[in-house]
Coordinates of C-alpha atoms in Angstrom, one line a residue:
M12 CA 0.0 0.0 0.0
H13 CA 1.4 3.4 -1.0
L14 CA 0.5 6.6 0.8
T15 CA 0.9 10.0 -0.7
P16 CA 2.1 12.2 2.2
E17 CA -0.3 14.9 3.5
M18 CA 2.5 17.6 3.7
A19 CA 3.0 20.0 0.8
S20 CA 4.7 18.6 -2.2
P21 CA 5.1 19.7 -5.9
G22 CA 2.1 17.6 -6.9
A23 CA 0.0 18.4 -3.9
A24 CA -2.1 21.2 -5.5
A25 CA -2.9 19.0 -8.5
R26 CA -3.8 16.1 -6.3
D27 CA -6.1 18.3 -4.2
A28 CA -7.8 19.6 -7.3
T29 CA -8.4 16.1 -8.5
A30 CA -9.7 15.0 -5.1
A31 CA -12.0 18.0 -4.9
D32 CA -13.4 17.4 -8.3
F33 CA -14.0 13.8 -7.5
L34 CA -15.4 14.2 -4.0
G35 CA -17.5 17.2 -5.0
R36 CA -19.6 14.9 -7.2
L37 CA -20.5 12.5 -4.4
P38 CA -23.7 12.9 -2.4
L39 CA -21.7 12.8 0.8
F40 CA -19.9 16.0 0.0
T41 CA -22.4 18.0 -2.2
A42 CA -23.6 20.1 0.6
L43 CA -20.1 21.0 1.7
P44 CA -19.0 24.6 0.7
R45 CA -16.2 24.6 -1.9
A46 CA -13.8 26.2 0.5
D47 CA -14.4 23.6 3.1
L48 CA -14.2 20.8 0.5
E49 CA -10.8 22.1 -0.7
R50 CA -9.6 22.4 2.9
L51 CA -10.7 18.8 3.5
C52 CA -8.9 17.6 0.3
S53 CA -5.7 19.3 1.5
M54 CA -5.8 17.1 4.6
V55 CA -6.7 13.7 3.0
Q56 CA -4.1 11.1 1.9
D57 CA -4.1 9.6 -1.5
V58 CA -3.7 5.8 -1.0
R59 CA -3.0 3.3 -3.8
L60 CA -3.2 -0.4 -3.4
A61 CA -2.4 -3.3 -5.7
A62 CA -4.9 -6.1 -6.2
G63 CA -4.9 -8.4 -3.1
E64 CA -3.6 -5.8 -0.7
V65 CA -5.5 -5.3 2.6
L66 CA -6.7 -1.8 3.2
M67 CA -7.8 -2.5 6.8
A68 CA -7.8 -5.8 8.9
E69 CA -10.3 -7.0 11.4
G70 CA -9.2 -5.9 14.8
D71 CA -7.1 -2.9 13.6
P72 CA -7.7 0.5 15.2
G73 CA -10.5 2.5 13.6
D74 CA -8.6 5.7 13.0
A75 CA -9.8 6.7 9.5
M76 CA -12.5 6.3 6.8
Y77 CA -11.8 6.0 3.1
V78 CA -13.5 7.1 -0.1
I79 CA -13.0 4.8 -3.0
A80 CA -11.8 6.7 -6.2
E81 CA -10.8 3.7 -8.4
G82 CA -10.9 -0.1 -8.3
E83 CA -13.0 -2.4 -6.2
F84 CA -12.9 -3.8 -2.6
E85 CA -14.5 -6.7 -0.8
V86 CA -15.5 -6.6 2.9
V87 CA -15.0 -9.9 4.7
K88 CA -15.3 -11.2 8.2
E89 CA -13.6 -14.2 9.8
S90 CA -15.9 -16.9 11.0
G91 CA -14.2 -20.0 12.2
D92 CA -11.9 -21.2 9.5
R93 CA -13.9 -19.4 6.7
Q94 CA -14.4 -15.9 5.5
V95 CA -17.9 -14.4 5.1
V96 CA -18.1 -11.9 2.3
L97 CA -20.3 -9.1 3.6
A98 CA -20.2 -6.6 0.7
R99 CA -18.3 -5.2 -2.3
R100 CA -17.5 -1.6 -2.5
V101 CA -16.9 0.4 -5.8
P102 CA -15.8 4.0 -6.7
G103 CA -18.0 6.6 -4.9
D104 CA -18.5 4.3 -1.8
F105 CA -17.0 5.1 1.5
I106 CA -15.8 2.5 4.1
G107 CA -14.4 2.5 7.6
E108 CA -16.9 5.0 9.0
M109 CA -18.4 2.7 11.7
S110 CA -15.2 2.0 13.6
L111 CA -14.2 5.7 13.3
L112 CA -17.5 6.8 14.8
E113 CA -17.3 4.3 17.6
Q114 CA -13.6 4.7 18.1
A115 CA -13.5 0.9 18.1
P116 CA -11.4 -1.8 16.4
R117 CA -12.4 -2.7 12.8
T118 CA -15.1 -5.4 12.7
A119 CA -14.2 -6.7 9.2
T120 CA -11.3 -6.9 6.8
V121 CA -11.3 -4.8 3.5
R122 CA -9.2 -6.2 0.6
A123 CA -8.6 -4.7 -2.9
L124 CA -9.9 -6.9 -5.7
A125 CA -8.1 -4.8 -8.3
D126 CA -5.5 -2.1 -8.4
S127 CA -7.3 0.6 -6.5
R128 CA -7.1 4.2 -5.2
V129 CA -8.8 5.6 -2.1
F130 CA -8.7 8.9 -0.3
R131 CA -8.0 8.5 3.4
I132 CA -9.8 10.9 5.8
G133 CA -8.2 10.9 9.2
Q134 CA -9.9 11.4 12.5
D135 CA -9.4 15.2 12.8
S136 CA -10.5 15.7 9.2
F137 CA -13.6 13.5 9.8
R138 CA -14.6 15.6 12.8
Q139 CA -14.3 18.8 10.7
L140 CA -16.4 17.3 8.0
L141 CA -19.2 16.4 10.4
T142 CA -19.0 19.9 12.0
A143 CA -19.0 21.8 8.7
S144 CA -21.7 19.7 6.9
P145 CA -24.8 18.5 8.7
G146 CA -25.8 17.0 5.4
A147 CA -22.6 14.9 5.3
A148 CA -23.3 13.8 8.9
G149 CA -26.8 12.7 8.0
A150 CA -25.6 10.8 4.9
I151 CA -23.0 9.0 6.9
L152 CA -25.5 8.1 9.7
R153 CA -28.0 6.8 7.1
T154 CA -25.3 4.7 5.4
V155 CA -24.2 3.3 8.8
G156 CA -27.7 2.3 9.7
Q157 CA -28.3 0.6 6.3
R158 CA -24.9 -1.2 6.5
L159 CA -25.5 -2.3 10.1
R160 CA -28.9 -3.9 9.1
S161 CA -27.4 -5.5 6.0
T162 CA -24.3 -6.8 7.8
E163 CA -26.4 -8.1 10.8
A164 CA -28.8 -9.9 8.5
V165 CA -25.9 -11.6 6.6
L166 CA -24.1 -12.6 9.8
V167 CA -27.2 -13.7 11.7
Q168 CA -27.9 -16.1 8.8
R169 CA -24.3 -17.2 8.8
E170 CA -24.3 -17.7 12.6
K171 CA -27.4 -19.9 12.3
M172 CA -25.8 -21.9 9.5
A173 CA -22.6 -22.2 11.5
A174 CA -24.6 -23.3 14.6
L175 CA -26.4 -25.8 12.4
G176 CA -23.1 -27.1 11.1
T177 CA -21.8 -27.5 14.7
L178 CA -24.9 -29.3 15.7
A179 CA -24.7 -31.5 12.7
A180 CA -21.1 -32.4 13.4
G181 CA -21.9 -33.2 17.0
L182 CA -24.9 -35.3 15.9
A183 CA -22.8 -37.2 13.3
H184 CA -20.3 -37.9 16.1
E185 CA -23.0 -39.2 18.4
L186 CA -24.6 -41.2 15.6
N187 CA -21.4 -42.8 14.6
N188 CA -20.9 -44.8 17.8
P189 CA -24.3 -46.6 17.9
A190 CA -24.2 -47.0 14.1
A191 CA -20.8 -48.6 14.3
A192 CA -22.1 -50.9 17.2
V193 CA -25.1 -51.9 15.1
R194 CA -23.0 -52.7 12.1
R195 CA -20.3 -54.5 14.1
G196 CA -23.0 -56.5 16.0
A197 CA -24.8 -57.5 12.7
G198 CA -21.5 -58.7 11.2
Q199 CA -20.6 -60.8 14.2
L200 CA -24.1 -62.2 14.4
R201 CA -23.9 -63.2 10.8
A202 CA -20.7 -65.0 11.4
L203 CA -22.1 -66.7 14.5
L204 CA -25.4 -67.9 13.0
E205 CA -23.9 -71.1 11.5
A206 CA -22.4 -72.0 14.8
W207 CA -25.7 -71.3 16.6
Q208 CA -27.6 -73.5 14.1
Q209 CA -25.1 -76.3 14.7
A210 CA -25.4 -75.9 18.5
V211 CA -29.2 -76.0 18.3
V212 CA -29.1 -79.2 16.2
A213 CA -26.7 -80.9 18.6
F214 CA -28.7 -79.8 21.6
D215 CA -32.0 -81.1 20.1
A216 CA -30.3 -84.4 19.2
L217 CA -29.7 -85.1 22.9
G218 CA -33.4 -85.9 23.4
L219 CA -33.5 -84.3 26.9
D220 CA -36.5 -85.1 29.0
G221 CA -38.8 -82.2 29.9
E222 CA -37.2 -81.5 33.3
R223 CA -33.7 -81.2 31.9
A224 CA -34.8 -79.3 28.8
A225 CA -36.6 -76.8 31.2
L226 CA -33.4 -76.5 33.3
A227 CA -31.3 -75.7 30.2
R228 CA -33.8 -73.0 29.2
R229 CA -33.7 -71.5 32.7
L230 CA -29.9 -71.4 32.6
Q231 CA -30.1 -69.8 29.2
G232 CA -32.4 -67.1 30.6
E233 CA -30.1 -66.5 33.5
S234 CA -27.1 -66.1 31.2
V235 CA -28.9 -63.6 29.0
E236 CA -30.1 -61.5 32.0
R237 CA -26.6 -61.5 33.4
M238 CA -25.1 -60.5 30.1
A239 CA -27.5 -57.6 29.8
A240 CA -26.4 -56.2 33.2
P241 CA -22.8 -57.4 33.6
S242 CA -21.0 -56.9 36.9
A243 CA -17.8 -54.9 36.8
L244 CA -14.9 -57.2 37.4
A245 CA -11.3 -56.2 37.9
P246 CA -9.2 -57.3 34.9
L247 CA -7.1 -59.7 37.0
I248 CA -10.2 -61.4 38.5
Y249 CA -11.8 -61.6 35.0
S250 CA -8.6 -63.2 33.6
E251 CA -8.4 -65.8 36.5
R252 CA -12.1 -66.8 36.0
E253 CA -11.6 -67.1 32.3
D254 CA -8.5 -69.4 32.7
E255 CA -10.4 -71.6 35.3
L256 CA -13.4 -71.9 33.1
L257 CA -11.3 -72.6 29.9
A258 CA -9.5 -75.4 31.7
W259 CA -12.8 -77.0 32.7
L260 CA -14.3 -76.7 29.2
E261 CA -11.2 -78.2 27.7
E262 CA -11.4 -81.0 30.2
L263 CA -15.0 -81.7 29.1
G264 CA -13.9 -81.6 25.4
V265 CA -16.1 -78.6 24.4
A266 CA -15.2 -77.5 20.9
G267 CA -14.0 -73.9 20.6
A268 CA -13.6 -73.6 24.4
W269 CA -11.2 -70.6 24.1
E270 CA -14.0 -68.7 22.3
L271 CA -16.8 -69.7 24.7
A272 CA -15.0 -69.1 28.0
P273 CA -15.0 -65.3 27.7
V274 CA -18.8 -65.4 26.8
L275 CA -19.7 -67.4 29.9
V276 CA -17.5 -65.3 32.2
S277 CA -19.2 -62.2 30.9
A278 CA -22.5 -63.8 31.6
G279 CA -21.5 -64.2 35.3
W280 CA -20.4 -67.9 35.3
Q281 CA -17.4 -69.3 37.1
A282 CA -16.1 -72.8 36.7
G283 CA -17.5 -73.9 40.1
S284 CA -21.0 -72.2 39.7
L285 CA -21.4 -73.6 36.1
R286 CA -20.4 -77.1 37.2
Q287 CA -22.9 -77.0 40.0
A288 CA -25.7 -75.6 37.7
L289 CA -25.1 -78.4 35.2
A290 CA -25.0 -81.2 37.8
G291 CA -28.4 -82.5 36.7
F292 CA -27.1 -83.4 33.2
E293 CA -25.4 -86.6 32.2
A294 CA -21.7 -86.2 31.7
A295 CA -22.0 -87.3 28.0
H296 CA -24.4 -84.4 27.4
L297 CA -22.3 -81.7 29.0
P298 CA -20.2 -80.6 26.0
A299 CA -23.3 -80.1 23.8
V300 CA -25.3 -78.4 26.6
V301 CA -22.4 -76.0 27.4
H302 CA -21.8 -75.2 23.8
W303 CA -25.4 -74.5 23.2
L304 CA -25.6 -72.3 26.3
A305 CA -22.6 -70.3 25.4
V306 CA -23.5 -69.8 21.7
T307 CA -27.1 -68.8 22.4
T308 CA -26.0 -66.4 25.1
A309 CA -23.6 -64.8 22.6
V310 CA -26.4 -64.5 20.0
H311 CA -28.6 -62.8 22.5
D312 CA -25.8 -60.5 23.6
L313 CA -25.2 -59.4 20.0
L314 CA -28.9 -58.9 19.5
G315 CA -28.9 -56.7 22.6
D316 CA -26.0 -54.6 21.2
I317 CA -28.0 -54.1 18.0
D318 CA -31.1 -53.2 19.9
R319 CA -29.3 -50.7 22.1
G320 CA -27.5 -49.2 19.2
S321 CA -30.7 -48.8 17.1
A322 CA -32.5 -47.4 20.1
R323 CA -29.8 -44.8 20.6
I324 CA -30.0 -43.8 16.9
S325 CA -33.8 -43.5 17.3
E326 CA -33.4 -41.4 20.4
L327 CA -31.0 -39.0 18.6
V328 CA -33.2 -38.7 15.6
G329 CA -36.2 -38.1 17.8
A330 CA -34.3 -35.4 19.7
V331 CA -33.4 -33.6 16.5
K332 CA -37.0 -33.7 15.3
R333 CA -38.2 -32.3 18.7
Y334 CA -35.4 -29.8 18.8
S335 CA -36.3 -28.4 15.3
Y336 CA -40.1 -28.9 15.8
L337 CA -40.1 -30.4 12.3
D338 CA -43.5 -30.5 10.7
Q339 CA -45.1 -28.7 13.7
A340 CA -46.7 -25.3 14.2
P341 CA -44.2 -22.5 14.7
I342 CA -46.1 -21.3 17.9
Q343 CA -47.1 -23.9 20.4
R344 CA -47.0 -24.8 24.1
V345 CA -43.9 -26.7 25.0
D346 CA -42.2 -28.4 27.9
V347 CA -39.2 -26.3 28.8
H348 CA -37.4 -29.3 30.4
A349 CA -37.8 -31.4 27.3
G350 CA -36.2 -28.6 25.2
L351 CA -33.3 -28.3 27.6
E352 CA -32.8 -32.1 27.6
D353 CA -32.9 -32.2 23.8
T354 CA -30.3 -29.4 23.7
L355 CA -28.0 -31.3 26.1
L356 CA -28.4 -34.5 24.0
I357 CA -27.4 -32.7 20.8
L358 CA -24.5 -31.0 22.6
R359 CA -23.5 -34.2 24.3
H360 CA -20.2 -34.5 22.4
R361 CA -19.1 -31.3 24.1
L362 CA -20.2 -32.4 27.6
K363 CA -18.0 -35.5 27.5
Q364 CA -14.8 -33.5 27.9
G365 CA -15.4 -33.2 31.6
V366 CA -18.6 -31.2 32.3
E367 CA -20.8 -32.1 35.2
V368 CA -24.4 -31.2 34.5
V369 CA -26.6 -30.4 37.5
R370 CA -30.4 -30.3 36.8
D371 CA -32.4 -28.3 39.3
Y372 CA -35.8 -28.5 37.6
A373 CA -39.1 -27.3 39.2
P374 CA -41.5 -30.3 39.0
D375 CA -44.5 -28.0 38.6
L376 CA -43.1 -25.7 35.8
P377 CA -46.0 -25.0 33.4
R378 CA -45.8 -25.5 29.7
I379 CA -45.3 -22.1 27.9
E380 CA -46.4 -20.7 24.6
V381 CA -43.5 -19.9 22.4
R382 CA -41.9 -20.1 18.9
A383 CA -40.5 -23.5 19.8
S384 CA -37.6 -23.9 17.4
E385 CA -36.3 -20.4 18.2
L386 CA -36.5 -21.1 21.9
N387 CA -34.2 -24.1 21.5
Q388 CA -31.7 -21.8 19.8
V389 CA -31.7 -19.7 23.0
W390 CA -30.8 -22.8 25.1
T391 CA -28.2 -23.9 22.6
N392 CA -26.4 -20.5 22.5
L393 CA -26.5 -20.1 26.3
V394 CA -25.2 -23.6 27.0
D395 CA -22.6 -23.4 24.2
N396 CA -21.3 -20.1 25.7
A397 CA -21.2 -21.6 29.1
L398 CA -19.1 -24.5 27.8
D399 CA -16.8 -22.1 26.1
A400 CA -16.4 -20.1 29.3
M401 CA -15.5 -23.2 31.3
G402 CA -13.1 -24.4 28.7
G403 CA -15.0 -27.7 28.4
R404 CA -14.5 -28.6 32.1
G405 CA -16.5 -27.6 35.1
K406 CA -20.1 -27.6 36.5
L407 CA -23.1 -26.5 34.4
V408 CA -26.3 -25.9 36.4
L409 CA -29.7 -25.7 34.7
R410 CA -32.3 -24.4 37.0
T411 CA -36.0 -23.8 36.4
Y412 CA -38.8 -22.3 38.5
A413 CA -42.1 -20.5 38.1
R414 CA -43.0 -16.9 38.9
P415 CA -46.4 -15.4 38.5
G416 CA -47.2 -15.5 34.8
Q417 CA -43.6 -16.6 33.9
A418 CA -41.4 -19.6 33.6
V419 CA -37.7 -18.9 34.5
V420 CA -34.6 -20.7 33.3
E421 CA -31.1 -20.1 34.6
V422 CA -28.0 -21.3 32.9
I423 CA -25.1 -21.2 35.4
D424 CA -21.4 -22.0 34.8
D425 CA -18.3 -21.9 37.1
G426 CA -16.0 -20.3 34.5
P427 CA -13.9 -17.2 35.1
G428 CA -16.8 -14.7 34.6
I429 CA -17.3 -11.7 32.4
L430 CA -15.1 -8.7 33.0
P431 CA -17.1 -5.8 34.7
E432 CA -15.9 -3.2 32.1
I433 CA -17.4 -5.1 29.2
Q434 CA -20.6 -6.5 30.8
H435 CA -22.7 -3.6 29.5
R436 CA -21.8 -4.6 25.9
I437 CA -22.3 -8.3 25.8
F438 CA -25.7 -8.1 24.0
E439 CA -24.4 -5.7 21.3
P440 CA -24.2 -7.2 17.8
F441 CA -20.7 -8.1 16.7
F442 CA -19.2 -7.6 20.2
T443 CA -17.1 -10.6 21.2
T444 CA -14.2 -11.3 23.5
K445 CA -13.1 -14.3 21.5
P446 CA -10.0 -14.1 19.2
V447 CA -10.6 -12.9 15.6
G448 CA -12.1 -15.8 13.5
T449 CA -13.5 -17.8 16.5
G450 CA -16.7 -15.7 17.1
I451 CA -18.6 -13.0 15.3
G452 CA -20.4 -11.7 18.4
L453 CA -24.0 -12.5 17.5
G454 CA -24.8 -15.4 19.9
L455 CA -26.1 -13.4 22.8
H456 CA -27.5 -10.7 20.5
I457 CA -29.7 -13.5 18.9
V458 CA -30.7 -14.7 22.4
Y459 CA -31.7 -11.1 23.3
N460 CA -33.8 -10.7 20.1
I461 CA -35.6 -14.0 20.6
V462 CA -36.3 -13.6 24.3
V463 CA -36.9 -9.9 24.7
L464 CA -38.1 -8.7 21.2
E465 CA -39.9 -11.7 19.9
H466 CA -41.4 -13.2 23.1
R467 CA -41.6 -10.0 25.3
G468 CA -39.6 -11.8 28.0
Q469 CA -36.7 -10.8 30.2
L470 CA -33.0 -11.6 29.9
Q471 CA -30.7 -10.8 32.7
F472 CA -27.2 -12.0 33.9
E473 CA -25.0 -11.8 36.9
S474 CA -21.3 -12.6 36.6
R475 CA -18.3 -12.8 38.9
P476 CA -15.2 -15.1 38.9
G477 CA -16.4 -18.6 39.4
R478 CA -20.1 -18.0 38.7
T479 CA -22.0 -16.6 35.7
C480 CA -25.7 -16.9 35.6
F481 CA -27.9 -16.0 32.6
R482 CA -31.6 -15.8 33.6
V483 CA -34.4 -16.1 31.0
A484 CA -37.9 -15.3 32.1
L485 CA -40.7 -16.0 29.5
P486 CA -44.4 -15.4 29.7
I487 CA -46.5 -18.5 30.1
D488 CA -48.9 -17.1 27.5
M489 CA -47.4 -15.4 24.5
P490 CA -48.5 -11.8 24.3
P491 CA -50.6 -11.0 21.2
T492 CA -48.0 -8.4 20.0
A493 CA -45.3 -11.1 20.2
A494 CA -47.3 -13.7 18.4
A495 CA -48.0 -11.4 15.4
P496 CA -45.7 -12.1 12.4

């Protein structure tokens, strides 16, 4: 980037005349008297950039605004590992005015798309412009308002899509484990079916009388029940029991004893207890009975794995449908606790890192009338912020209670808290304490809009080191003005 110095130079007069002619044609400067315009042009800097150069970077001090004379620029904002294009600016547009007005860091990056030229208006010159031309001040404020609305709309949609992507990634992670368990169980079951059929044929060929056949069925039922709720054994004890049982099975001449011993130990059998349970069978029948017992237990165990895995998948899919209120009316009465639980289920991948969730739910909390899917976005944003504040480890408290005409939800974390000097800004759009690229500062702003503006509720917070509480109070019946589209 090349700056033409502001101090007098041989070409300064010609430059000022060019700048005055150009700026004088723009609506922003038309109401400015010629003498004031020329004085302003004597104070601006002529800046030239090559294609690809950055005029201003997100986070830089907001110390000037720029008027584009030649070329084209794009305005982008970091969002995670991607850049969101907010706008393109062409000759006659001005940029950088928002940060200059607020005396705040730049909220976006501006990059030249082609070889470009701009006029830089510094802070002192900007103040003089606003003082000398109320029309210019009005034009700048109108432009700022339009750009804020446009930028917010783009980034709110981007924030929603990013949140959806995060939820989808977490859901995929959660679905992967039960899906893998189902597939693994189905594959093992397919491989075991032939052995199971052979064991059943051999068992039936024994021609057991009714009493012994009933005993075998009872032992099978006990094995399946124990397998479904196994007792936790220390590895050393498990290994000792497996070795003892393997030795006894080999002594009986049971085929594949080394594969069957672990199954029987997992079902709670020891060599002594199994020998005692099978005492009513003839010695010649024991190999076939034990083989049948172990294989059928293994089959039932695999079926249990498949059932649990598919149930978990069904639970997750159901949570997503409830969370999004798919195919349901936008406004309805909902169970706040169910919404909180669905949110926790969808964010479960983040809770596994070391977060203790404490639920302090009021049993008599009434159902409330809300825009259901938007309310779940409130819980998601608040819980997600709490997890970020705790660094993924700590205690998360969800508390609910009723007040006259209201249902109240508190989301409490034991993170470091919010600094007192920034607490008054946390609901502002684009305000964030996170590093550039890791947050665009709309999460709490969206929460505020949904709770306060759309539902006519209340949103409060208290924060100190070790405890931050966000309190959402929502009317039990949605006010007519809130329900209107």
